[in-house]
mmCIF file of C-alpha atoms in Angstrom:
data_model
loop_
_atom_site.group_PDB
_atom_site.id
_atom_site.type_symbol
_atom_site.label_atom_id
_atom_site.label_comp_id
_atom_site.label_asym_id
_atom_site.label_seq_id
_atom_site.Cartn_x
_atom_site.Cartn_y
_atom_site.Cartn_z
ATOM 1 C CA UNK A 1 58.445 92.791 -174.680
ATOM 2 C CA UNK A 2 56.064 90.266 -174.669
ATOM 3 C CA UNK A 3 58.064 87.814 -176.897
ATOM 4 C CA UNK A 4 61.357 88.550 -174.354
ATOM 5 C CA UNK A 5 59.258 87.712 -171.264
ATOM 6 C CA UNK A 6 57.939 84.477 -173.286
ATOM 7 C CA UNK A 7 61.370 83.366 -174.312
ATOM 8 C CA UNK A 8 62.629 83.601 -170.413
ATOM 9 C CA UNK A 9 59.851 81.658 -169.461
ATOM 10 C CA UNK A 10 60.216 79.257 -171.825
ATOM 11 C CA UNK A 11 63.730 78.640 -171.013
ATOM 12 C CA UNK A 12 62.854 78.316 -167.173
ATOM 13 C CA UNK A 13 60.343 75.637 -168.070
ATOM 14 C CA UNK A 14 62.900 73.572 -170.094
ATOM 15 C CA UNK A 15 65.789 74.079 -167.440
ATOM 16 C CA UNK A 16 63.346 72.595 -164.903
ATOM 17 C CA UNK A 17 62.422 69.716 -167.174
ATOM 18 C CA UNK A 18 65.793 68.784 -168.047
ATOM 19 C CA UNK A 19 66.799 68.868 -163.923
ATOM 20 C CA UNK A 20 63.728 66.771 -162.979
ATOM 21 C CA UNK A 21 64.666 64.111 -165.783
ATOM 22 C CA UNK A 22 68.056 64.028 -164.574
ATOM 23 C CA UNK A 23 67.310 63.796 -160.963
ATOM 24 C CA UNK A 24 64.038 61.744 -161.549
ATOM 25 C CA UNK A 25 65.268 58.524 -160.898
ATOM 26 C CA UNK A 26 66.718 58.946 -157.433
ATOM 27 C CA UNK A 27 63.793 61.524 -156.256
ATOM 28 C CA UNK A 28 61.145 59.066 -157.198
ATOM 29 C CA UNK A 29 62.769 56.354 -155.177
ATOM 30 C CA UNK A 30 62.895 59.048 -151.892
ATOM 31 C CA UNK A 31 59.377 60.103 -152.372
ATOM 32 C CA UNK A 32 58.260 56.373 -152.661
ATOM 33 C CA UNK A 33 59.887 55.394 -149.340
ATOM 34 C CA UNK A 34 58.451 58.842 -147.780
ATOM 35 C CA UNK A 35 55.021 57.737 -148.999
ATOM 36 C CA UNK A 36 55.363 53.923 -148.003
ATOM 37 C CA UNK A 37 56.470 55.182 -144.247
ATOM 38 C CA UNK A 38 53.781 57.182 -143.813
ATOM 39 C CA UNK A 39 51.111 54.620 -144.857
ATOM 40 C CA UNK A 40 53.171 52.463 -142.073
ATOM 41 C CA UNK A 41 52.432 55.082 -139.462
ATOM 42 C CA UNK A 42 49.045 55.588 -140.410
ATOM 43 C CA UNK A 43 47.932 52.180 -140.349
ATOM 44 C CA UNK A 44 50.063 51.652 -137.173
ATOM 45 C CA UNK A 45 47.851 54.515 -135.606
ATOM 46 C CA UNK A 46 44.523 52.853 -136.688
ATOM 47 C CA UNK A 47 45.556 49.715 -135.123
ATOM 48 C CA UNK A 48 46.352 51.325 -131.491
ATOM 49 C CA UNK A 49 43.164 53.353 -131.693
ATOM 50 C CA UNK A 50 41.440 50.024 -132.579
ATOM 51 C CA UNK A 51 43.211 48.382 -129.847
ATOM 52 C CA UNK A 52 42.649 51.136 -127.227
ATOM 53 C CA UNK A 53 38.677 50.985 -128.403
ATOM 54 C CA UNK A 54 38.237 47.334 -128.150
ATOM 55 C CA UNK A 55 35.928 46.749 -124.995
ATOM 56 C CA UNK A 56 37.519 44.309 -122.284
ATOM 57 C CA UNK A 57 35.704 42.830 -119.074
ATOM 58 C CA UNK A 58 38.683 43.429 -116.728
ATOM 59 C CA UNK A 59 37.972 44.328 -113.110
ATOM 60 C CA UNK A 60 39.811 44.454 -110.078
ATOM 61 C CA UNK A 61 40.750 41.296 -108.250
ATOM 62 C CA UNK A 62 39.851 42.195 -104.963
ATOM 63 C CA UNK A 63 36.020 41.658 -106.432
ATOM 64 C CA UNK A 64 36.321 38.511 -107.396
ATOM 65 C CA UNK A 65 38.240 37.281 -103.951
ATOM 66 C CA UNK A 66 34.701 38.969 -101.998
ATOM 67 C CA UNK A 67 32.722 36.701 -104.242
ATOM 68 C CA UNK A 68 34.489 33.745 -103.676
ATOM 69 C CA UNK A 69 36.931 33.394 -106.492
ATOM 70 C CA UNK A 70 40.587 32.302 -105.447
ATOM 71 C CA UNK A 71 43.603 34.734 -106.344
ATOM 72 C CA UNK A 72 45.204 33.397 -109.244
ATOM 73 C CA UNK A 73 48.927 33.916 -109.526
ATOM 74 C CA UNK A 74 50.253 35.787 -112.392
ATOM 75 C CA UNK A 75 51.639 32.790 -114.401
ATOM 76 C CA UNK A 76 48.564 31.000 -113.827
ATOM 77 C CA UNK A 77 46.261 34.092 -114.842
ATOM 78 C CA UNK A 78 48.412 34.605 -117.976
ATOM 79 C CA UNK A 79 47.763 31.082 -118.781
ATOM 80 C CA UNK A 80 44.260 31.379 -118.555
ATOM 81 C CA UNK A 81 43.245 34.692 -119.232
ATOM 82 C CA UNK A 82 41.411 33.644 -122.604
ATOM 83 C CA UNK A 83 39.532 31.301 -121.149
ATOM 84 C CA UNK A 84 38.344 33.403 -118.342
ATOM 85 C CA UNK A 85 37.319 36.213 -120.774
ATOM 86 C CA UNK A 86 36.437 36.231 -124.718
ATOM 87 C CA UNK A 87 36.520 32.208 -125.059
ATOM 88 C CA UNK A 88 34.301 31.341 -122.198
ATOM 89 C CA UNK A 89 31.415 30.351 -124.849
ATOM 90 C CA UNK A 90 33.347 28.282 -126.618
ATOM 91 C CA UNK A 91 32.356 25.782 -124.258
ATOM 92 C CA UNK A 92 30.383 22.718 -125.599
ATOM 93 C CA UNK A 93 27.154 22.604 -123.555
ATOM 94 C CA UNK A 94 26.227 19.145 -124.899
ATOM 95 C CA UNK A 95 29.236 17.788 -122.770
ATOM 96 C CA UNK A 96 28.169 19.654 -119.618
ATOM 97 C CA UNK A 97 27.304 16.702 -117.683
ATOM 98 C CA UNK A 98 30.815 15.008 -118.285
ATOM 99 C CA UNK A 99 32.237 18.456 -117.095
ATOM 100 C CA UNK A 100 30.899 18.417 -113.766
ATOM 101 C CA UNK A 101 33.578 16.962 -111.962
ATOM 102 C CA UNK A 102 35.937 19.455 -113.386
ATOM 103 C CA UNK A 103 37.589 21.619 -110.771
ATOM 104 C CA UNK A 104 38.914 24.994 -112.238
ATOM 105 C CA UNK A 105 41.781 26.364 -110.304
ATOM 106 C CA UNK A 106 40.620 29.851 -110.267
ATOM 107 C CA UNK A 107 37.589 29.320 -108.027
ATOM 108 C CA UNK A 108 36.771 28.426 -104.824
ATOM 109 C CA UNK A 109 34.033 25.850 -105.276
ATOM 110 C CA UNK A 110 34.142 23.947 -102.188
ATOM 111 C CA UNK A 111 33.169 26.871 -100.202
ATOM 112 C CA UNK A 112 29.990 26.214 -97.898
ATOM 113 C CA UNK A 113 27.815 27.819 -95.527
ATOM 114 C CA UNK A 114 24.413 26.132 -93.960
ATOM 115 C CA UNK A 115 21.938 28.879 -93.306
ATOM 116 C CA UNK A 116 21.256 29.602 -89.727
ATOM 117 C CA UNK A 117 18.254 31.115 -88.170
ATOM 118 C CA UNK A 118 19.062 34.827 -86.475
ATOM 119 C CA UNK A 119 16.713 37.168 -84.619
ATOM 120 C CA UNK A 120 17.396 40.391 -84.274
ATOM 121 C CA UNK A 121 17.278 41.422 -80.679
ATOM 122 C CA UNK A 122 15.038 45.046 -80.381
ATOM 123 C CA UNK A 123 17.956 46.776 -79.060
ATOM 124 C CA UNK A 124 20.670 45.516 -82.093
ATOM 125 C CA UNK A 125 22.314 48.270 -84.350
ATOM 126 C CA UNK A 126 21.326 47.761 -88.024
ATOM 127 C CA UNK A 127 24.701 48.909 -88.646
ATOM 128 C CA UNK A 128 26.422 46.113 -86.941
ATOM 129 C CA UNK A 129 24.363 43.533 -88.824
ATOM 130 C CA UNK A 130 25.017 45.351 -92.152
ATOM 131 C CA UNK A 131 28.399 45.559 -91.820
ATOM 132 C CA UNK A 132 29.080 41.925 -90.985
ATOM 133 C CA UNK A 133 28.092 40.761 -94.429
ATOM 134 C CA UNK A 134 30.840 40.514 -97.126
ATOM 135 C CA UNK A 135 32.807 37.302 -96.051
ATOM 136 C CA UNK A 136 33.480 33.825 -97.039
ATOM 137 C CA UNK A 137 31.877 31.151 -95.755
ATOM 138 C CA UNK A 138 33.028 27.707 -94.629
ATOM 139 C CA UNK A 139 30.044 25.625 -93.331
ATOM 140 C CA UNK A 140 27.963 22.893 -94.903
ATOM 141 C CA UNK A 141 25.911 23.334 -98.009
ATOM 142 C CA UNK A 142 22.387 22.494 -98.337
ATOM 143 C CA UNK A 143 20.934 21.087 -101.352
ATOM 144 C CA UNK A 144 18.405 23.427 -102.282
ATOM 145 C CA UNK A 145 17.904 26.847 -101.444
ATOM 146 C CA UNK A 146 14.907 29.896 -102.539
ATOM 147 C CA UNK A 147 16.493 33.197 -102.346
ATOM 148 C CA UNK A 148 15.911 36.383 -102.982
ATOM 149 C CA UNK A 149 16.448 39.979 -101.922
ATOM 150 C CA UNK A 150 14.454 43.241 -100.368
ATOM 151 C CA UNK A 151 15.342 46.876 -100.393
ATOM 152 C CA UNK A 152 13.899 49.693 -98.312
ATOM 153 C CA UNK A 153 10.305 49.914 -98.618
ATOM 154 C CA UNK A 154 9.975 46.349 -99.774
ATOM 155 C CA UNK A 155 9.640 44.541 -96.775
ATOM 156 C CA UNK A 156 5.768 43.646 -96.984
ATOM 157 C CA UNK A 157 6.769 41.597 -100.258
ATOM 158 C CA UNK A 158 9.316 39.843 -98.691
ATOM 159 C CA UNK A 159 7.119 39.056 -95.987
ATOM 160 C CA UNK A 160 4.281 37.700 -97.875
ATOM 161 C CA UNK A 161 6.994 35.282 -100.077
ATOM 162 C CA UNK A 162 8.284 34.108 -96.929
ATOM 163 C CA UNK A 163 4.895 33.174 -95.656
ATOM 164 C CA UNK A 164 4.015 31.616 -99.413
ATOM 165 C CA UNK A 165 7.431 29.678 -99.010
ATOM 166 C CA UNK A 166 6.632 28.227 -95.796
ATOM 167 C CA UNK A 167 2.934 27.122 -96.764
ATOM 168 C CA UNK A 168 3.834 25.621 -100.006
ATOM 169 C CA UNK A 169 7.395 23.972 -99.453
ATOM 170 C CA UNK A 170 8.184 24.240 -95.374
ATOM 171 C CA UNK A 171 10.939 21.642 -95.856
ATOM 172 C CA UNK A 172 13.095 24.244 -98.035
ATOM 173 C CA UNK A 173 15.380 26.904 -97.072
ATOM 174 C CA UNK A 174 14.786 30.496 -97.821
ATOM 175 C CA UNK A 175 17.571 33.163 -97.918
ATOM 176 C CA UNK A 176 16.310 36.649 -98.279
ATOM 177 C CA UNK A 177 19.195 39.363 -98.673
ATOM 178 C CA UNK A 178 18.931 42.876 -97.257
ATOM 179 C CA UNK A 179 20.224 45.120 -99.380
ATOM 180 C CA UNK A 180 19.329 48.507 -97.233
ATOM 181 C CA UNK A 181 16.181 47.914 -95.156
ATOM 182 C CA UNK A 182 15.643 50.330 -92.188
ATOM 183 C CA UNK A 183 15.890 48.840 -88.777
ATOM 184 C CA UNK A 184 12.254 48.867 -87.976
ATOM 185 C CA UNK A 185 11.522 47.031 -91.624
ATOM 186 C CA UNK A 186 14.277 44.722 -90.534
ATOM 187 C CA UNK A 187 12.868 43.696 -87.465
ATOM 188 C CA UNK A 188 9.579 43.464 -89.008
ATOM 189 C CA UNK A 189 10.909 41.078 -91.534
ATOM 190 C CA UNK A 190 12.827 39.015 -89.126
ATOM 191 C CA UNK A 191 9.635 38.575 -86.794
ATOM 192 C CA UNK A 192 8.507 36.322 -89.755
ATOM 193 C CA UNK A 193 11.584 34.925 -91.424
ATOM 194 C CA UNK A 194 12.816 33.521 -87.634
ATOM 195 C CA UNK A 195 13.208 29.553 -87.888
ATOM 196 C CA UNK A 196 15.777 27.422 -88.995
ATOM 197 C CA UNK A 197 14.785 27.151 -92.865
ATOM 198 C CA UNK A 198 13.992 31.372 -92.956
ATOM 199 C CA UNK A 199 17.291 33.618 -92.919
ATOM 200 C CA UNK A 200 17.852 37.114 -93.454
ATOM 201 C CA UNK A 201 21.390 38.103 -94.446
ATOM 202 C CA UNK A 202 22.305 41.690 -94.525
ATOM 203 C CA UNK A 203 24.670 42.260 -97.515
ATOM 204 C CA UNK A 204 27.042 45.402 -97.934
ATOM 205 C CA UNK A 205 27.362 46.555 -101.063
ATOM 206 C CA UNK A 206 29.231 49.508 -100.436
ATOM 207 C CA UNK A 207 32.354 47.279 -101.147
ATOM 208 C CA UNK A 208 31.705 47.313 -104.702
ATOM 209 C CA UNK A 209 31.551 50.126 -107.372
ATOM 210 C CA UNK A 210 28.776 52.758 -106.496
ATOM 211 C CA UNK A 211 26.816 52.006 -109.566
ATOM 212 C CA UNK A 212 26.123 48.409 -107.953
ATOM 213 C CA UNK A 213 23.841 49.878 -105.797
ATOM 214 C CA UNK A 214 21.574 51.660 -108.439
ATOM 215 C CA UNK A 215 18.260 49.870 -108.618
ATOM 216 C CA UNK A 216 17.872 50.801 -112.290
ATOM 217 C CA UNK A 217 20.895 48.412 -113.406
ATOM 218 C CA UNK A 218 20.440 45.482 -110.935
ATOM 219 C CA UNK A 219 24.266 44.922 -110.860
ATOM 220 C CA UNK A 220 23.686 43.033 -107.451
ATOM 221 C CA UNK A 221 21.335 40.311 -108.670
ATOM 222 C CA UNK A 222 24.547 38.439 -110.050
ATOM 223 C CA UNK A 223 26.567 39.347 -106.699
ATOM 224 C CA UNK A 224 23.621 37.797 -104.793
ATOM 225 C CA UNK A 225 23.326 34.958 -106.686
ATOM 226 C CA UNK A 226 26.821 34.002 -106.612
ATOM 227 C CA UNK A 227 26.822 34.493 -102.724
ATOM 228 C CA UNK A 228 23.832 32.136 -102.566
ATOM 229 C CA UNK A 229 25.717 29.130 -104.758
ATOM 230 C CA UNK A 230 28.556 29.334 -101.949
ATOM 231 C CA UNK A 231 25.752 28.270 -99.405
ATOM 232 C CA UNK A 232 23.596 25.967 -101.324
ATOM 233 C CA UNK A 233 23.940 23.294 -104.395
ATOM 234 C CA UNK A 234 21.290 24.689 -106.206
ATOM 235 C CA UNK A 235 19.128 27.847 -105.679
ATOM 236 C CA UNK A 236 15.656 29.481 -107.192
ATOM 237 C CA UNK A 237 16.342 32.907 -107.580
ATOM 238 C CA UNK A 238 13.025 34.927 -107.503
ATOM 239 C CA UNK A 239 12.085 38.610 -107.125
ATOM 240 C CA UNK A 240 10.074 39.353 -103.555
ATOM 241 C CA UNK A 241 7.010 39.792 -105.594
ATOM 242 C CA UNK A 242 6.939 36.302 -106.888
ATOM 243 C CA UNK A 243 4.636 33.943 -105.158
ATOM 244 C CA UNK A 244 4.402 29.968 -105.714
ATOM 245 C CA UNK A 245 1.420 28.301 -106.670
ATOM 246 C CA UNK A 246 3.086 25.002 -107.918
ATOM 247 C CA UNK A 247 3.214 21.980 -105.793
ATOM 248 C CA UNK A 248 6.457 19.924 -104.476
ATOM 249 C CA UNK A 249 5.961 17.653 -107.646
ATOM 250 C CA UNK A 250 6.217 20.851 -109.795
ATOM 251 C CA UNK A 251 9.822 21.793 -107.582
ATOM 252 C CA UNK A 252 11.133 18.461 -108.128
ATOM 253 C CA UNK A 253 10.745 18.610 -111.777
ATOM 254 C CA UNK A 254 12.290 21.523 -112.139
ATOM 255 C CA UNK A 255 15.229 20.383 -110.196
ATOM 256 C CA UNK A 256 15.617 17.492 -112.131
ATOM 257 C CA UNK A 257 15.804 19.411 -115.263
ATOM 258 C CA UNK A 258 18.147 22.102 -113.974
ATOM 259 C CA UNK A 259 20.657 19.121 -112.951
ATOM 260 C CA UNK A 260 20.947 18.475 -116.619
ATOM 261 C CA UNK A 261 21.813 22.167 -117.803
ATOM 262 C CA UNK A 262 22.887 24.134 -114.454
ATOM 263 C CA UNK A 263 20.959 26.953 -115.360
ATOM 264 C CA UNK A 264 17.073 27.012 -116.142
ATOM 265 C CA UNK A 265 14.676 30.328 -117.018
ATOM 266 C CA UNK A 266 11.765 31.020 -118.869
ATOM 267 C CA UNK A 267 12.044 32.665 -121.982
ATOM 268 C CA UNK A 268 9.512 35.351 -123.476
ATOM 269 C CA UNK A 269 8.629 36.556 -127.066
ATOM 270 C CA UNK A 270 11.036 39.441 -126.863
ATOM 271 C CA UNK A 271 14.159 39.077 -128.547
ATOM 272 C CA UNK A 272 17.432 39.755 -127.038
ATOM 273 C CA UNK A 273 18.793 42.300 -129.409
ATOM 274 C CA UNK A 274 15.469 44.086 -128.902
ATOM 275 C CA UNK A 275 16.158 44.819 -125.326
ATOM 276 C CA UNK A 276 20.055 45.054 -125.255
ATOM 277 C CA UNK A 277 21.417 48.444 -125.971
ATOM 278 C CA UNK A 278 24.049 47.628 -129.207
ATOM 279 C CA UNK A 279 27.414 48.624 -127.529
ATOM 280 C CA UNK A 280 27.209 45.992 -124.537
ATOM 281 C CA UNK A 281 28.007 43.128 -127.419
ATOM 282 C CA UNK A 282 31.060 44.781 -128.092
ATOM 283 C CA UNK A 283 31.986 43.891 -124.576
ATOM 284 C CA UNK A 284 31.500 40.207 -125.347
ATOM 285 C CA UNK A 285 33.205 40.420 -128.567
ATOM 286 C CA UNK A 286 29.906 39.486 -130.724
ATOM 287 C CA UNK A 287 27.405 40.997 -132.682
ATOM 288 C CA UNK A 288 24.008 42.159 -131.977
ATOM 289 C CA UNK A 289 22.763 40.587 -135.466
ATOM 290 C CA UNK A 290 23.301 36.975 -133.778
ATOM 291 C CA UNK A 291 20.661 37.674 -131.426
ATOM 292 C CA UNK A 292 17.725 38.813 -133.266
ATOM 293 C CA UNK A 293 15.929 35.394 -132.970
ATOM 294 C CA UNK A 294 17.215 34.672 -129.698
ATOM 295 C CA UNK A 295 14.208 34.825 -127.002
ATOM 296 C CA UNK A 296 15.090 36.901 -123.782
ATOM 297 C CA UNK A 297 15.265 34.996 -120.350
ATOM 298 C CA UNK A 298 13.546 37.090 -117.431
ATOM 299 C CA UNK A 299 15.434 37.215 -113.977
ATOM 300 C CA UNK A 300 12.211 36.957 -112.164
ATOM 301 C CA UNK A 301 12.825 33.306 -111.478
ATOM 302 C CA UNK A 302 15.763 31.492 -112.671
ATOM 303 C CA UNK A 303 17.221 28.671 -111.181
ATOM 304 C CA UNK A 304 21.131 27.719 -110.764
ATOM 305 C CA UNK A 305 23.162 25.008 -109.756
ATOM 306 C CA UNK A 306 26.644 25.325 -108.414
ATOM 307 C CA UNK A 307 28.846 23.438 -110.997
ATOM 308 C CA UNK A 308 32.364 24.851 -112.089
ATOM 309 C CA UNK A 309 30.581 24.913 -115.841
ATOM 310 C CA UNK A 310 27.937 27.571 -114.367
ATOM 311 C CA UNK A 311 30.813 29.297 -112.158
ATOM 312 C CA UNK A 312 33.219 29.542 -115.056
ATOM 313 C CA UNK A 313 31.006 30.064 -118.040
ATOM 314 C CA UNK A 314 27.922 31.876 -116.950
ATOM 315 C CA UNK A 315 28.458 33.520 -113.120
ATOM 316 C CA UNK A 316 32.119 34.767 -114.162
ATOM 317 C CA UNK A 317 31.282 36.954 -117.456
ATOM 318 C CA UNK A 318 27.708 38.208 -116.167
ATOM 319 C CA UNK A 319 29.659 39.669 -112.721
ATOM 320 C CA UNK A 320 32.504 41.221 -114.668
ATOM 321 C CA UNK A 321 29.914 42.850 -117.018
ATOM 322 C CA UNK A 322 27.960 43.750 -113.794
ATOM 323 C CA UNK A 323 30.916 45.147 -112.344
ATOM 324 C CA UNK A 324 32.026 47.089 -115.354
ATOM 325 C CA UNK A 325 29.922 50.454 -115.678
ATOM 326 C CA UNK A 326 30.491 50.866 -119.053
ATOM 327 C CA UNK A 327 29.665 47.224 -120.270
ATOM 328 C CA UNK A 328 26.307 47.337 -118.165
ATOM 329 C CA UNK A 329 25.125 50.924 -118.686
ATOM 330 C CA UNK A 330 26.748 51.615 -122.008
ATOM 331 C CA UNK A 331 26.292 55.605 -123.281
ATOM 332 C CA UNK A 332 22.631 56.552 -124.249
ATOM 333 C CA UNK A 333 21.129 53.388 -122.372
ATOM 334 C CA UNK A 334 17.850 53.719 -120.699
ATOM 335 C CA UNK A 335 15.077 51.579 -119.215
ATOM 336 C CA UNK A 336 12.172 53.528 -120.117
ATOM 337 C CA UNK A 337 10.919 54.593 -123.542
ATOM 338 C CA UNK A 338 10.480 51.374 -125.235
ATOM 339 C CA UNK A 339 9.058 51.421 -129.002
ATOM 340 C CA UNK A 340 8.251 47.752 -129.610
ATOM 341 C CA UNK A 341 6.704 48.919 -132.953
ATOM 342 C CA UNK A 342 9.956 49.254 -134.977
ATOM 343 C CA UNK A 343 10.104 46.895 -138.018
ATOM 344 C CA UNK A 344 11.355 44.259 -138.038
ATOM 345 C CA UNK A 345 10.552 43.469 -134.359
ATOM 346 C CA UNK A 346 13.913 42.549 -133.236
ATOM 347 C CA UNK A 347 15.496 46.023 -133.922
ATOM 348 C CA UNK A 348 16.619 47.636 -130.558
ATOM 349 C CA UNK A 349 13.453 49.301 -129.016
ATOM 350 C CA UNK A 350 15.381 51.970 -127.047
ATOM 351 C CA UNK A 351 15.175 50.189 -123.953
ATOM 352 C CA UNK A 352 17.935 48.313 -122.043
ATOM 353 C CA UNK A 353 17.880 45.447 -119.511
ATOM 354 C CA UNK A 354 21.101 46.024 -118.133
ATOM 355 C CA UNK A 355 22.117 42.942 -116.022
ATOM 356 C CA UNK A 356 19.180 40.848 -117.850
ATOM 357 C CA UNK A 357 20.794 41.584 -120.969
ATOM 358 C CA UNK A 358 24.219 40.833 -120.274
ATOM 359 C CA UNK A 359 22.890 37.778 -118.594
ATOM 360 C CA UNK A 360 21.040 36.676 -122.060
ATOM 361 C CA UNK A 361 24.342 37.583 -123.844
ATOM 362 C CA UNK A 362 26.493 35.110 -121.736
ATOM 363 C CA UNK A 363 23.588 32.334 -122.041
ATOM 364 C CA UNK A 364 23.382 32.640 -126.001
ATOM 365 C CA UNK A 365 27.061 32.670 -126.743
ATOM 366 C CA UNK A 366 27.251 29.666 -123.930
ATOM 367 C CA UNK A 367 24.926 27.418 -125.422
ATOM 368 C CA UNK A 368 25.440 28.410 -129.315
ATOM 369 C CA UNK A 369 22.384 30.800 -129.720
ATOM 370 C CA UNK A 370 20.160 27.789 -128.571
ATOM 371 C CA UNK A 371 17.269 29.067 -126.003
ATOM 372 C CA UNK A 372 15.912 25.355 -125.425
ATOM 373 C CA UNK A 373 19.201 24.301 -124.001
ATOM 374 C CA UNK A 374 18.647 26.842 -120.649
ATOM 375 C CA UNK A 375 15.082 28.238 -120.590
ATOM 376 C CA UNK A 376 11.096 26.670 -121.046
ATOM 377 C CA UNK A 377 8.686 28.545 -122.793
ATOM 378 C CA UNK A 378 6.650 31.288 -120.891
ATOM 379 C CA UNK A 379 3.614 29.310 -121.279
ATOM 380 C CA UNK A 380 4.903 27.091 -118.542
ATOM 381 C CA UNK A 381 5.457 29.769 -116.378
ATOM 382 C CA UNK A 382 2.068 29.323 -114.516
ATOM 383 C CA UNK A 383 3.503 27.750 -111.739
ATOM 384 C CA UNK A 384 4.240 31.437 -110.327
ATOM 385 C CA UNK A 385 2.673 34.767 -110.228
ATOM 386 C CA UNK A 386 3.461 37.935 -109.429
ATOM 387 C CA UNK A 387 1.838 40.155 -106.455
ATOM 388 C CA UNK A 388 2.334 43.987 -106.138
ATOM 389 C CA UNK A 389 3.926 45.763 -103.491
ATOM 390 C CA UNK A 390 0.602 47.734 -103.309
ATOM 391 C CA UNK A 391 -1.116 44.229 -102.859
ATOM 392 C CA UNK A 392 0.914 43.299 -100.123
ATOM 393 C CA UNK A 393 1.179 46.075 -98.383
ATOM 394 C CA UNK A 394 -2.877 46.108 -98.259
ATOM 395 C CA UNK A 395 -2.906 42.297 -97.430
ATOM 396 C CA UNK A 396 -0.541 42.810 -94.521
ATOM 397 C CA UNK A 397 -2.500 45.889 -93.338
ATOM 398 C CA UNK A 398 -6.171 44.320 -93.659
ATOM 399 C CA UNK A 399 -4.352 41.146 -91.615
ATOM 400 C CA UNK A 400 -3.224 43.685 -89.164
ATOM 401 C CA UNK A 401 -6.930 45.158 -88.626
ATOM 402 C CA UNK A 402 -8.320 41.743 -88.639
ATOM 403 C CA UNK A 403 -5.928 40.616 -85.805
ATOM 404 C CA UNK A 404 -6.541 43.619 -83.917
ATOM 405 C CA UNK A 405 -10.327 43.097 -83.476
ATOM 406 C CA UNK A 406 -9.701 39.703 -81.487
ATOM 407 C CA UNK A 407 -6.301 40.137 -80.307
ATOM 408 C CA UNK A 408 -5.782 40.627 -76.640
ATOM 409 C CA UNK A 409 -2.579 43.314 -77.789
ATOM 410 C CA UNK A 410 -4.221 44.942 -80.499
ATOM 411 C CA UNK A 411 -1.633 46.613 -83.345
ATOM 412 C CA UNK A 412 -1.293 50.091 -83.342
ATOM 413 C CA UNK A 413 -0.304 52.609 -86.371
ATOM 414 C CA UNK A 414 2.831 53.228 -84.100
#
């Protein structure tokens, strides 16, 4: 019985083998075609996934228009798309001076305004002033302006900064961007900033994506810097807690240096890779490892000059990232919890710097990772110092009390 079953199975095997041998040539060819076609489909899917995952800095054109960029025609936009995005960093920084007369067609570079003094009447509604902020200007530019901003609760710092500027540089203009002061704070600030060299501008951030108002990300900083450069040929951007102890001679030297490069800041010992979430680099088509020896420039004080080079190569990609939430605030990014004890020290510390990180990536790519082109050593930062909000509040309170002792109309707590 077993022998019979064995013979039957053996016959089946032999028959199957003969059939495979006879049909083997045509079937193997079909099988190869199937395998090849499958591989092509898999590769195509992988390529589509790669393209879909590629990080791009594309924002609504209406935001660029609000910030003083002219609207490009579709043909011009397609022709210049690469220049406006991934290739901006290929500019030769050594030829900056020769490029200053270049007028890029995608930008409104001749939009100008002279800062005017403005007093806020007692019965003026804050909403009226606040909603009149975002528009293009066509006045006359001043040569140089010091620029800062103030948010709710920060009025004492802005007041003392205005007094500091008036004392140290009485001939320089100061613009203070109001990003959310209460009516009472706005009246108090305007009482100090009420002359032809000091202007308070209430700027409406609600026209931009909601994250722009987030104090943690500071996405509004490149926006107000761009706006200020439509009003002045060059600016010193400073946080409202900054005070200047330098002289007019120091400022002249800084302006002279600025004219050679277009952007001038002060670097820190911290590497850009240490304070930048790795996913942000993807939006600039670059690698975090390229920034491990590039010193980070602090945004507490930076000088900018209004040139086509600065507008095209620095401000545009910086603003595009600031308005793209996924670029500015990658998943997993946070502003605290820094761990600087990691080895090597240029490793990501777990602490992200948002707009400052984006600014430094743009600077590094523009100047081919040479921070000496656009920054000074932090040791040369002694012409500035910081004054906390608590210190500023205490100083103003002490002045109020001292004044009330001799004033005919003393101040009251009301």
